CSV table of C-alpha atoms and ligand atoms in Angstrom, one decimal:
chain,number,residue,atom,x,y,z
D,1,UNK,CA,-40.0,-234.9,119.6
D,2,UNK,CA,-36.3,-235.0,120.4
D,3,UNK,CA,-33.6,-237.3,119.1
D,4,UNK,CA,-34.6,-240.5,120.9
D,5,UNK,CA,-34.1,-243.5,118.6
D,6,UNK,CA,-33.1,-242.3,115.2
D,7,UNK,CA,-33.4,-244.9,112.4
D,8,UNK,CA,-30.9,-245.5,109.7
D,9,UNK,CA,-32.4,-243.5,106.8
D,10,UNK,CA,-30.5,-240.5,105.6
D,11,UNK,CA,-31.9,-237.1,106.6
D,12,UNK,CA,-33.6,-234.9,104.0
D,13,UNK,CA,-31.6,-232.0,102.8
D,14,UNK,CA,-33.5,-228.7,102.9
D,15,UNK,CA,-33.4,-228.8,99.1
D,16,UNK,CA,-34.9,-232.3,98.9
D,17,UNK,CA,-37.5,-231.4,101.5
D,18,UNK,CA,-38.9,-228.4,99.6
D,19,UNK,CA,-38.7,-230.2,96.3
D,20,UNK,CA,-40.9,-233.1,97.6
D,21,UNK,CA,-43.2,-231.7,100.4
D,22,UNK,CA,-46.2,-229.5,99.4
D,23,UNK,CA,-46.4,-225.9,100.5
D,24,UNK,CA,-49.3,-224.9,102.8
D,25,UNK,CA,-52.2,-223.5,100.8
D,26,UNK,CA,-52.1,-220.1,102.6
D,27,UNK,CA,-48.4,-219.5,101.9
D,28,UNK,CA,-48.8,-217.0,99.0
D,29,UNK,CA,-51.4,-215.1,100.9
D,30,UNK,CA,-49.4,-215.0,104.1
D,31,UNK,CA,-46.3,-213.9,102.2
D,32,UNK,CA,-48.1,-211.0,100.5
D,33,UNK,CA,-48.9,-209.7,104.0
D,34,UNK,CA,-45.3,-210.2,105.1
D,35,UNK,CA,-44.0,-208.4,102.1
D,36,UNK,CA,-46.2,-205.4,102.7
D,37,UNK,CA,-45.3,-205.4,106.4
D,38,UNK,CA,-41.6,-205.5,105.8
D,39,UNK,CA,-41.8,-202.8,103.2
D,40,UNK,CA,-43.6,-200.5,105.7
D,41,UNK,CA,-41.1,-201.2,108.5
D,42,UNK,CA,-38.2,-200.6,106.1
D,43,UNK,CA,-39.6,-197.2,105.1
D,44,UNK,CA,-39.9,-196.4,108.8
D,45,UNK,CA,-36.3,-197.6,109.5
D,46,UNK,CA,-37.6,-200.0,112.2
D,47,UNK,CA,-35.7,-203.0,113.5
D,48,UNK,CA,-37.7,-206.2,112.9
D,49,UNK,CA,-37.7,-209.4,114.9
D,50,UNK,CA,-39.3,-212.7,113.8
D,51,UNK,CA,-40.5,-214.5,116.9
D,52,UNK,CA,-41.5,-218.1,116.4
D,53,UNK,CA,-43.6,-219.6,119.2
D,54,UNK,CA,-45.4,-222.8,120.2
D,55,UNK,CA,-45.0,-226.4,119.1
D,56,UNK,CA,-45.3,-227.9,115.7
D,57,UNK,CA,-47.4,-231.0,114.9
D,58,UNK,CA,-46.6,-234.0,112.8
D,59,UNK,CA,-49.8,-235.4,111.1
D,60,UNK,CA,-49.9,-239.2,110.8
D,61,UNK,CA,-52.6,-239.2,108.1
D,62,UNK,CA,-53.4,-236.9,105.2
D,63,UNK,CA,-57.0,-236.6,106.3
D,64,UNK,CA,-55.6,-235.9,109.7
D,65,UNK,CA,-57.2,-237.5,112.8
D,66,UNK,CA,-54.0,-238.2,114.7
D,67,UNK,CA,-50.9,-236.2,115.1
D,68,UNK,CA,-47.8,-236.0,117.3
D,69,UNK,CA,-47.2,-232.7,119.1
D,70,UNK,CA,-44.2,-230.8,120.5
D,71,UNK,CA,-44.4,-229.3,124.0
D,72,UNK,CA,-44.8,-225.5,124.2
D,73,UNK,CA,-47.7,-223.3,125.4
D,74,UNK,CA,-46.3,-220.3,123.6
D,75,UNK,CA,-45.5,-218.4,126.8
D,76,UNK,CA,-41.9,-217.6,125.9
D,77,UNK,CA,-42.7,-216.4,122.4
D,78,UNK,CA,-45.8,-214.3,123.3
D,79,UNK,CA,-44.2,-212.7,126.4
D,80,UNK,CA,-41.0,-211.9,124.5
D,81,UNK,CA,-42.9,-210.4,121.6
D,82,UNK,CA,-44.4,-207.8,124.0
D,83,UNK,CA,-41.0,-206.9,125.4
D,84,UNK,CA,-39.6,-206.6,121.8
D,85,UNK,CA,-42.4,-204.1,121.0
D,86,UNK,CA,-41.6,-202.2,124.2
D,87,UNK,CA,-38.0,-202.1,123.1
D,88,UNK,CA,-39.0,-200.5,119.8
D,89,UNK,CA,-39.0,-203.5,117.4
D,90,UNK,CA,-41.6,-204.4,114.9
D,91,UNK,CA,-42.6,-208.0,115.4
D,92,UNK,CA,-43.6,-210.8,113.0
D,93,UNK,CA,-45.2,-213.2,115.4
D,94,UNK,CA,-45.3,-216.6,113.8
D,95,UNK,CA,-47.1,-218.9,116.2
D,96,UNK,CA,-48.8,-222.3,116.6
D,97,UNK,CA,-52.5,-221.9,115.9
D,98,UNK,CA,-54.4,-221.4,119.3
D,99,UNK,CA,-51.2,-221.0,121.3
D,100,UNK,CA,-50.7,-218.0,123.5
D,101,UNK,CA,-50.4,-214.6,121.9
D,102,UNK,CA,-49.0,-211.3,123.0
D,103,UNK,CA,-51.5,-209.2,125.1
D,104,UNK,CA,-54.3,-211.7,125.1
D,105,UNK,CA,-52.0,-214.1,127.0
D,106,UNK,CA,-52.7,-212.1,130.2
D,107,UNK,CA,-56.3,-213.3,130.0
D,108,UNK,CA,-55.8,-216.9,129.0
D,109,UNK,CA,-59.0,-218.9,129.5
D,110,UNK,CA,-57.3,-221.3,131.9
D,111,UNK,CA,-55.4,-219.0,134.2
D,112,UNK,CA,-57.2,-215.7,134.1
D,113,UNK,CA,-60.5,-216.1,132.4
D,114,UNK,CA,-61.7,-212.9,130.7
D,115,UNK,CA,-65.3,-213.3,132.0
D,116,UNK,CA,-64.0,-213.2,135.6
D,117,UNK,CA,-63.0,-209.6,134.9
D,118,UNK,CA,-66.5,-208.4,134.2
D,119,UNK,CA,-69.4,-207.3,136.3
D,120,UNK,CA,-73.0,-206.8,135.3
D,121,UNK,CA,-74.4,-203.5,136.4
D,122,UNK,CA,-78.2,-203.4,136.6
D,123,UNK,CA,-79.4,-199.9,136.1
D,124,UNK,CA,-83.1,-200.7,136.7
D,125,UNK,CA,-83.5,-201.2,140.4
D,126,UNK,CA,-87.3,-201.2,140.5
D,127,UNK,CA,-88.3,-204.9,140.8
D,128,UNK,CA,-91.9,-204.3,139.9
D,129,UNK,CA,-91.2,-202.7,136.5
D,130,UNK,CA,-90.1,-204.9,133.6
D,131,UNK,CA,-86.4,-204.9,132.8
D,132,UNK,CA,-86.3,-203.0,129.6
D,133,UNK,CA,-82.8,-201.4,129.8
D,134,UNK,CA,-79.8,-203.6,128.8
D,135,UNK,CA,-77.5,-203.7,131.8
D,136,UNK,CA,-74.0,-202.2,131.6
D,137,UNK,CA,-71.0,-204.4,131.7
D,138,UNK,CA,-68.1,-203.0,133.6
D,139,UNK,CA,-64.6,-204.2,134.6
D,140,UNK,CA,-64.1,-205.1,138.2
D,141,UNK,CA,-62.4,-202.1,139.7
D,142,UNK,CA,-59.4,-204.0,141.1
D,143,UNK,CA,-58.6,-205.4,137.6
D,144,UNK,CA,-58.9,-202.1,135.7
D,145,UNK,CA,-55.3,-200.8,136.1
D,146,UNK,CA,-53.8,-204.0,134.7
D,147,UNK,CA,-56.3,-204.3,131.9
D,148,UNK,CA,-55.8,-200.7,130.9
D,149,UNK,CA,-52.1,-201.2,130.6
D,150,UNK,CA,-52.4,-204.3,128.4
D,151,UNK,CA,-55.3,-202.8,126.4
D,152,UNK,CA,-53.4,-199.5,125.7
D,153,UNK,CA,-50.4,-201.3,124.4
D,154,UNK,CA,-52.6,-203.7,122.3
D,155,UNK,CA,-54.4,-200.7,120.7
D,156,UNK,CA,-51.2,-198.9,120.1
D,157,UNK,CA,-49.6,-201.9,118.3
D,158,UNK,CA,-52.7,-202.1,116.1
D,159,UNK,CA,-52.7,-198.4,115.4
D,160,UNK,CA,-49.0,-198.3,114.6
D,161,UNK,CA,-49.1,-201.6,112.7
D,162,UNK,CA,-46.0,-202.8,114.4
D,163,UNK,CA,-47.0,-206.4,114.7
D,164,UNK,CA,-47.9,-209.0,112.1
D,165,UNK,CA,-49.4,-212.3,113.3
D,166,UNK,CA,-49.2,-215.5,111.3
D,167,UNK,CA,-50.0,-219.0,112.4
D,168,UNK,CA,-48.8,-222.6,111.7
D,169,UNK,CA,-49.9,-226.0,112.9
D,170,UNK,CA,-47.7,-228.6,111.2
D,171,UNK,CA,-43.9,-228.8,111.0
D,172,UNK,CA,-44.4,-228.6,107.2
D,173,UNK,CA,-46.3,-225.2,107.6
D,174,UNK,CA,-43.5,-224.0,109.9
D,175,UNK,CA,-40.6,-224.9,107.5
D,176,UNK,CA,-42.2,-223.4,104.4
D,177,UNK,CA,-43.2,-220.2,106.2
D,178,UNK,CA,-39.8,-219.8,107.8
D,179,UNK,CA,-38.1,-220.1,104.5
D,180,UNK,CA,-40.4,-217.7,102.8
D,181,UNK,CA,-40.3,-215.1,105.6
D,182,UNK,CA,-36.5,-215.3,105.8
D,183,UNK,CA,-36.3,-214.5,102.1
D,184,UNK,CA,-38.4,-211.3,102.7
D,185,UNK,CA,-36.4,-210.4,105.8
D,186,UNK,CA,-33.0,-210.8,104.2
D,187,UNK,CA,-33.7,-207.4,102.6
D,188,UNK,CA,-33.4,-205.8,106.0
D,189,UNK,CA,-29.7,-206.9,106.4
D,190,UNK,CA,-28.5,-206.6,110.0
D,191,UNK,CA,-31.6,-204.8,111.2
D,192,UNK,CA,-33.4,-208.2,111.5
D,193,UNK,CA,-33.3,-210.6,114.5
D,194,UNK,CA,-34.6,-214.1,114.4
D,195,UNK,CA,-35.9,-215.3,117.8
D,196,UNK,CA,-36.6,-219.0,117.2
D,197,UNK,CA,-38.5,-220.0,120.4
D,198,UNK,CA,-40.9,-222.5,118.7
D,199,UNK,CA,-40.5,-226.2,119.6
D,200,UNK,CA,-40.0,-227.8,116.3
D,201,UNK,CA,-40.2,-231.6,115.6
D,202,UNK,CA,-37.0,-233.3,114.7
D,203,UNK,CA,-38.9,-236.0,112.8
D,204,UNK,CA,-41.7,-236.0,110.3
D,205,UNK,CA,-43.7,-238.3,108.1
D,206,UNK,CA,-43.2,-237.3,104.4
D,207,UNK,CA,-46.5,-236.8,102.6
D,208,UNK,CA,-45.6,-239.7,100.2
D,209,UNK,CA,-45.5,-242.1,103.2
D,210,UNK,CA,-48.6,-240.9,104.9
D,211,UNK,CA,-51.8,-242.9,104.9
D,212,UNK,CA,-54.6,-241.1,103.0
D,213,UNK,CA,-57.3,-242.0,105.6
D,214,UNK,CA,-57.5,-242.6,109.3
D,215,UNK,CA,-55.1,-245.4,110.3
D,216,UNK,CA,-57.2,-248.4,111.3
D,217,UNK,CA,-56.7,-250.3,114.5
D,218,UNK,CA,-57.1,-254.0,114.7
D,219,UNK,CA,-53.8,-255.0,113.2
D,220,UNK,CA,-51.9,-255.0,116.5
D,221,UNK,CA,-49.2,-252.5,117.3
D,222,UNK,CA,-48.5,-249.5,115.1
D,223,UNK,CA,-45.1,-249.0,113.6
D,224,UNK,CA,-44.2,-245.7,112.0
D,225,UNK,CA,-40.8,-244.8,110.6
D,226,UNK,CA,-40.2,-241.1,110.5
D,227,UNK,CA,-37.6,-239.1,108.6
D,228,UNK,CA,-35.4,-236.5,110.0
D,229,UNK,CA,-36.5,-232.9,109.5
D,230,UNK,CA,-33.7,-231.0,107.6
D,231,UNK,CA,-31.5,-228.7,109.7
D,232,UNK,CA,-33.2,-225.5,108.7
D,233,UNK,CA,-31.1,-223.3,110.9
D,234,UNK,CA,-28.1,-224.1,108.8
D,235,UNK,CA,-30.0,-222.9,105.7
D,236,UNK,CA,-31.0,-219.7,107.4
D,237,UNK,CA,-27.5,-218.9,108.5
D,238,UNK,CA,-25.7,-219.9,105.3
D,239,UNK,CA,-28.2,-219.0,102.6
D,240,UNK,CA,-31.4,-217.3,103.5
D,241,UNK,CA,-30.3,-214.6,105.9
D,242,UNK,CA,-26.6,-214.2,106.1
D,243,UNK,CA,-26.7,-210.9,107.9
D,244,UNK,CA,-29.5,-211.4,110.3
D,245,UNK,CA,-28.9,-211.7,114.1
D,246,UNK,CA,-30.0,-215.3,114.8
D,247,UNK,CA,-31.0,-216.6,118.2
D,248,UNK,CA,-32.2,-220.2,118.6
D,249,UNK,CA,-33.5,-222.0,121.7
D,250,UNK,CA,-32.5,-225.4,123.1
D,251,UNK,CA,-34.8,-227.2,125.5
D,252,UNK,CA,-33.5,-230.1,127.6
D,253,UNK,CA,-34.8,-232.1,130.5
D,254,UNK,CA,-31.4,-233.5,131.6
D,255,UNK,CA,-29.4,-230.6,133.1
D,256,UNK,CA,-26.1,-232.4,132.3
D,257,UNK,CA,-27.0,-232.1,128.6
D,258,UNK,CA,-28.0,-228.5,128.4
D,259,UNK,CA,-24.7,-226.8,127.9
D,260,UNK,CA,-23.1,-229.5,125.6
D,261,UNK,CA,-26.2,-229.3,123.4
D,262,UNK,CA,-26.2,-225.5,123.2
D,263,UNK,CA,-22.5,-225.5,122.3
D,264,UNK,CA,-23.0,-228.2,119.7
D,265,UNK,CA,-25.8,-226.2,118.1
D,266,UNK,CA,-23.7,-223.1,118.0
D,267,UNK,CA,-20.7,-224.9,116.5
D,268,UNK,CA,-22.9,-226.8,114.0
D,269,UNK,CA,-24.9,-223.8,112.7
D,270,UNK,CA,-22.6,-220.9,113.2
D,271,UNK,CA,-25.3,-218.4,114.3
D,272,UNK,CA,-25.1,-215.7,117.0
D,273,UNK,CA,-26.7,-217.1,120.2
D,274,UNK,CA,-28.2,-220.3,121.6
D,275,UNK,CA,-30.4,-219.8,124.6
D,276,UNK,CA,-30.6,-223.0,126.6
D,277,UNK,CA,-33.4,-223.7,129.1
D,278,UNK,CA,-34.2,-226.7,131.3
D,279,UNK,CA,-37.9,-227.7,131.1
D,280,UNK,CA,-38.5,-227.2,134.9
D,281,UNK,CA,-36.4,-224.1,135.3
D,282,UNK,CA,-37.2,-222.2,132.1
D,283,UNK,CA,-39.3,-219.5,133.7
D,284,UNK,CA,-36.5,-218.3,136.0
D,285,UNK,CA,-33.2,-219.4,134.5
D,286,UNK,CA,-31.8,-219.5,131.0
D,287,UNK,CA,-28.2,-219.6,129.6
D,288,UNK,CA,-26.9,-217.7,126.6
D,289,UNK,CA,-24.2,-219.5,124.7
D,290,UNK,CA,-22.3,-217.5,122.1
D,291,UNK,CA,-18.9,-216.9,120.7
D,292,UNK,CA,-16.5,-214.6,122.5
D,293,UNK,CA,-16.2,-211.2,120.9
D,294,UNK,CA,-17.6,-207.7,121.0
D,295,UNK,CA,-21.2,-209.0,121.2
D,296,UNK,CA,-20.8,-210.5,124.6
D,297,UNK,CA,-18.9,-207.8,126.5
D,298,UNK,CA,-20.4,-205.5,129.2
D,299,UNK,CA,-22.4,-208.0,131.2
D,300,UNK,CA,-25.6,-207.0,133.0
D,301,UNK,CA,-25.2,-207.1,136.8
D,302,UNK,CA,-27.6,-209.9,137.7
D,303,UNK,CA,-25.8,-212.5,135.6
D,304,UNK,CA,-22.7,-214.8,135.9
D,305,UNK,CA,-20.5,-215.4,133.0
D,306,UNK,CA,-17.9,-218.2,132.4
D,307,UNK,CA,-15.8,-219.3,129.5
D,308,UNK,CA,-15.8,-223.0,128.7
D,309,UNK,CA,-12.9,-225.3,129.0
D,310,UNK,CA,-9.8,-225.4,126.7
D,311,UNK,CA,-11.4,-226.9,123.6
D,312,UNK,CA,-14.3,-224.4,123.7
D,313,UNK,CA,-12.5,-221.3,125.0
D,314,UNK,CA,-14.0,-219.3,122.1
D,315,UNK,CA,-17.5,-219.8,123.5
D,316,UNK,CA,-19.1,-218.0,126.4
D,317,UNK,CA,-21.9,-219.0,128.7
D,318,UNK,CA,-23.9,-216.3,130.3
D,319,UNK,CA,-26.6,-217.1,132.8
D,320,UNK,CA,-29.7,-215.0,133.4
D,321,UNK,CA,-31.7,-215.7,136.5
D,322,UNK,CA,-34.6,-214.1,138.2
D,323,UNK,CA,-33.4,-213.4,141.8
D,324,UNK,CA,-35.1,-213.8,145.1
D,325,UNK,CA,-36.3,-210.2,145.1
D,326,UNK,CA,-37.9,-210.9,141.7
D,327,UNK,CA,-39.6,-214.0,143.2
D,328,UNK,CA,-41.1,-211.9,146.0
D,329,UNK,CA,-42.3,-209.4,143.4
D,330,UNK,CA,-44.6,-212.2,142.1
D,331,UNK,CA,-46.9,-211.5,145.1
D,332,UNK,CA,-47.3,-207.9,143.8
D,333,UNK,CA,-49.3,-206.8,140.9
D,334,UNK,CA,-46.6,-207.3,138.3
D,335,UNK,CA,-44.4,-210.4,138.6
D,336,UNK,CA,-41.1,-210.1,136.9
D,337,UNK,CA,-40.7,-212.1,133.8
D,338,UNK,CA,-37.4,-213.5,132.6
D,339,UNK,CA,-38.3,-212.6,129.0
D,340,UNK,CA,-37.8,-208.9,129.9
D,341,UNK,CA,-34.1,-209.6,130.8
D,342,UNK,CA,-33.7,-211.9,127.8
D,343,UNK,CA,-35.0,-209.2,125.4
D,344,UNK,CA,-32.9,-206.4,127.0
D,345,UNK,CA,-29.7,-208.5,126.6
D,346,UNK,CA,-30.5,-209.5,123.0
D,347,UNK,CA,-31.4,-205.9,122.1
D,348,UNK,CA,-28.0,-204.8,123.4
D,349,UNK,CA,-26.1,-207.5,121.5
D,350,UNK,CA,-28.1,-206.9,118.3
D,351,UNK,CA,-27.2,-203.2,118.4
D,352,UNK,CA,-23.5,-204.2,118.7
D,353,UNK,CA,-24.0,-206.5,115.7
D,354,UNK,CA,-25.5,-203.7,113.7
D,355,UNK,CA,-22.8,-201.2,114.8
D,356,UNK,CA,-20.1,-203.7,113.9
D,357,UNK,CA,-21.1,-203.5,110.3
D,358,UNK,CA,-20.4,-199.8,110.1
A,1,PAZ,O1,-43.8,-221.9,125.1
A,1,PAZ,P1,-43.3,-222.2,126.5
A,1,PAZ,O2,-43.0,-221.0,127.3
A,1,PAZ,O3,-44.2,-223.2,127.2
A,1,PAZ,O4,-41.9,-223.0,126.3
A,1,PAZ,C1,-40.8,-222.4,125.7
A,1,PAZ,C2,-39.8,-223.4,125.1
A,1,PAZ,C3,-39.2,-224.2,126.3
A,1,PAZ,C4,-40.5,-224.3,124.1
A,1,PAZ,C5,-38.7,-222.5,124.4
A,1,PAZ,O5,-38.0,-221.7,125.4
A,1,PAZ,C6,-37.6,-223.4,123.8
A,1,PAZ,O6,-36.7,-223.9,124.4
A,1,PAZ,N1,-37.8,-223.7,122.5
A,1,PAZ,C7,-36.9,-224.6,121.7
A,1,PAZ,C8,-37.3,-226.0,122.0
A,1,PAZ,C9,-36.4,-227.0,121.3
A,1,PAZ,O7,-35.3,-227.4,121.8
A,1,PAZ,O8,-36.7,-227.4,120.2
């Protein structure tokens, strides 16, 4: 949900939110795994990125039957996580339950069903004798190369323990987890990046206002007044992770609003980068908005860069686009993915951020 028709009630502060809304039951268990993961990565001197991915839900009942959802398949987050791994990061992948995940995303049930990769190989060719041997299952030869590449990386990540996967469903799960993970990650100082690609509700129904049981029909139309979700990015920047390199995303459907909204977010929260994307162009075009300074020098060649007008001359816009040659590559085995360029550019900026401290 985006800011459509806000009501008059004052937004929850982060403090009030966490004092009044219950933590998810699995929080302590999840945080124990995060703590141990972060300790391991610190010992190895790894850079760590927290990738959030997928949309949050807003339950309307405590015994939930109905909920509101935010748009996101999890493609951006899952794809980016793979490129972060390739770039040498360890990844905490915090995603919406059942949304796309790194590696398995290549074989999503709707676009590339896993069973279509497999063939049954009958070893017993004598039709008169009973079939006693269990047939072999093999991978279709034309699919092997791709599968091997994905599988090898998947196995390596498991072996090296460079990815931790956690999941959320509701916006409440998301907020509690983000706060707790930020607390653990703050120990890593500038070596940590936040890549906040999840689509998070702007409004929620406090548990105190929620109906215990399924909302009954028969009383005419349904009126629900929601409260504003606290501006959690502000808390991350100002309190929970002052040294982290923080990247947020902004999704818009009206192209005229994209840049103003990105600038507004950067000014409001004071973090490092806002990546803006238009709903229909997000797979091949994004814009980085950041403050001018050492982090945004040395542009990559396939981008254009502009400074804003007088009032915002301290901000830069930096467009990343997949070119026509990339589009034709989509007919080949490996289509180019814009996340590869996004991650390369962020890795470069993050390194400048780390170097700037020394
Ligand atoms: O997951 P997906 O690839 O379908 O979509 C990604 C996205 C558009 C949700 C993401 O790039 C994004 O913009 N997230 C922030 C959304 C927001 O403005 O809250």
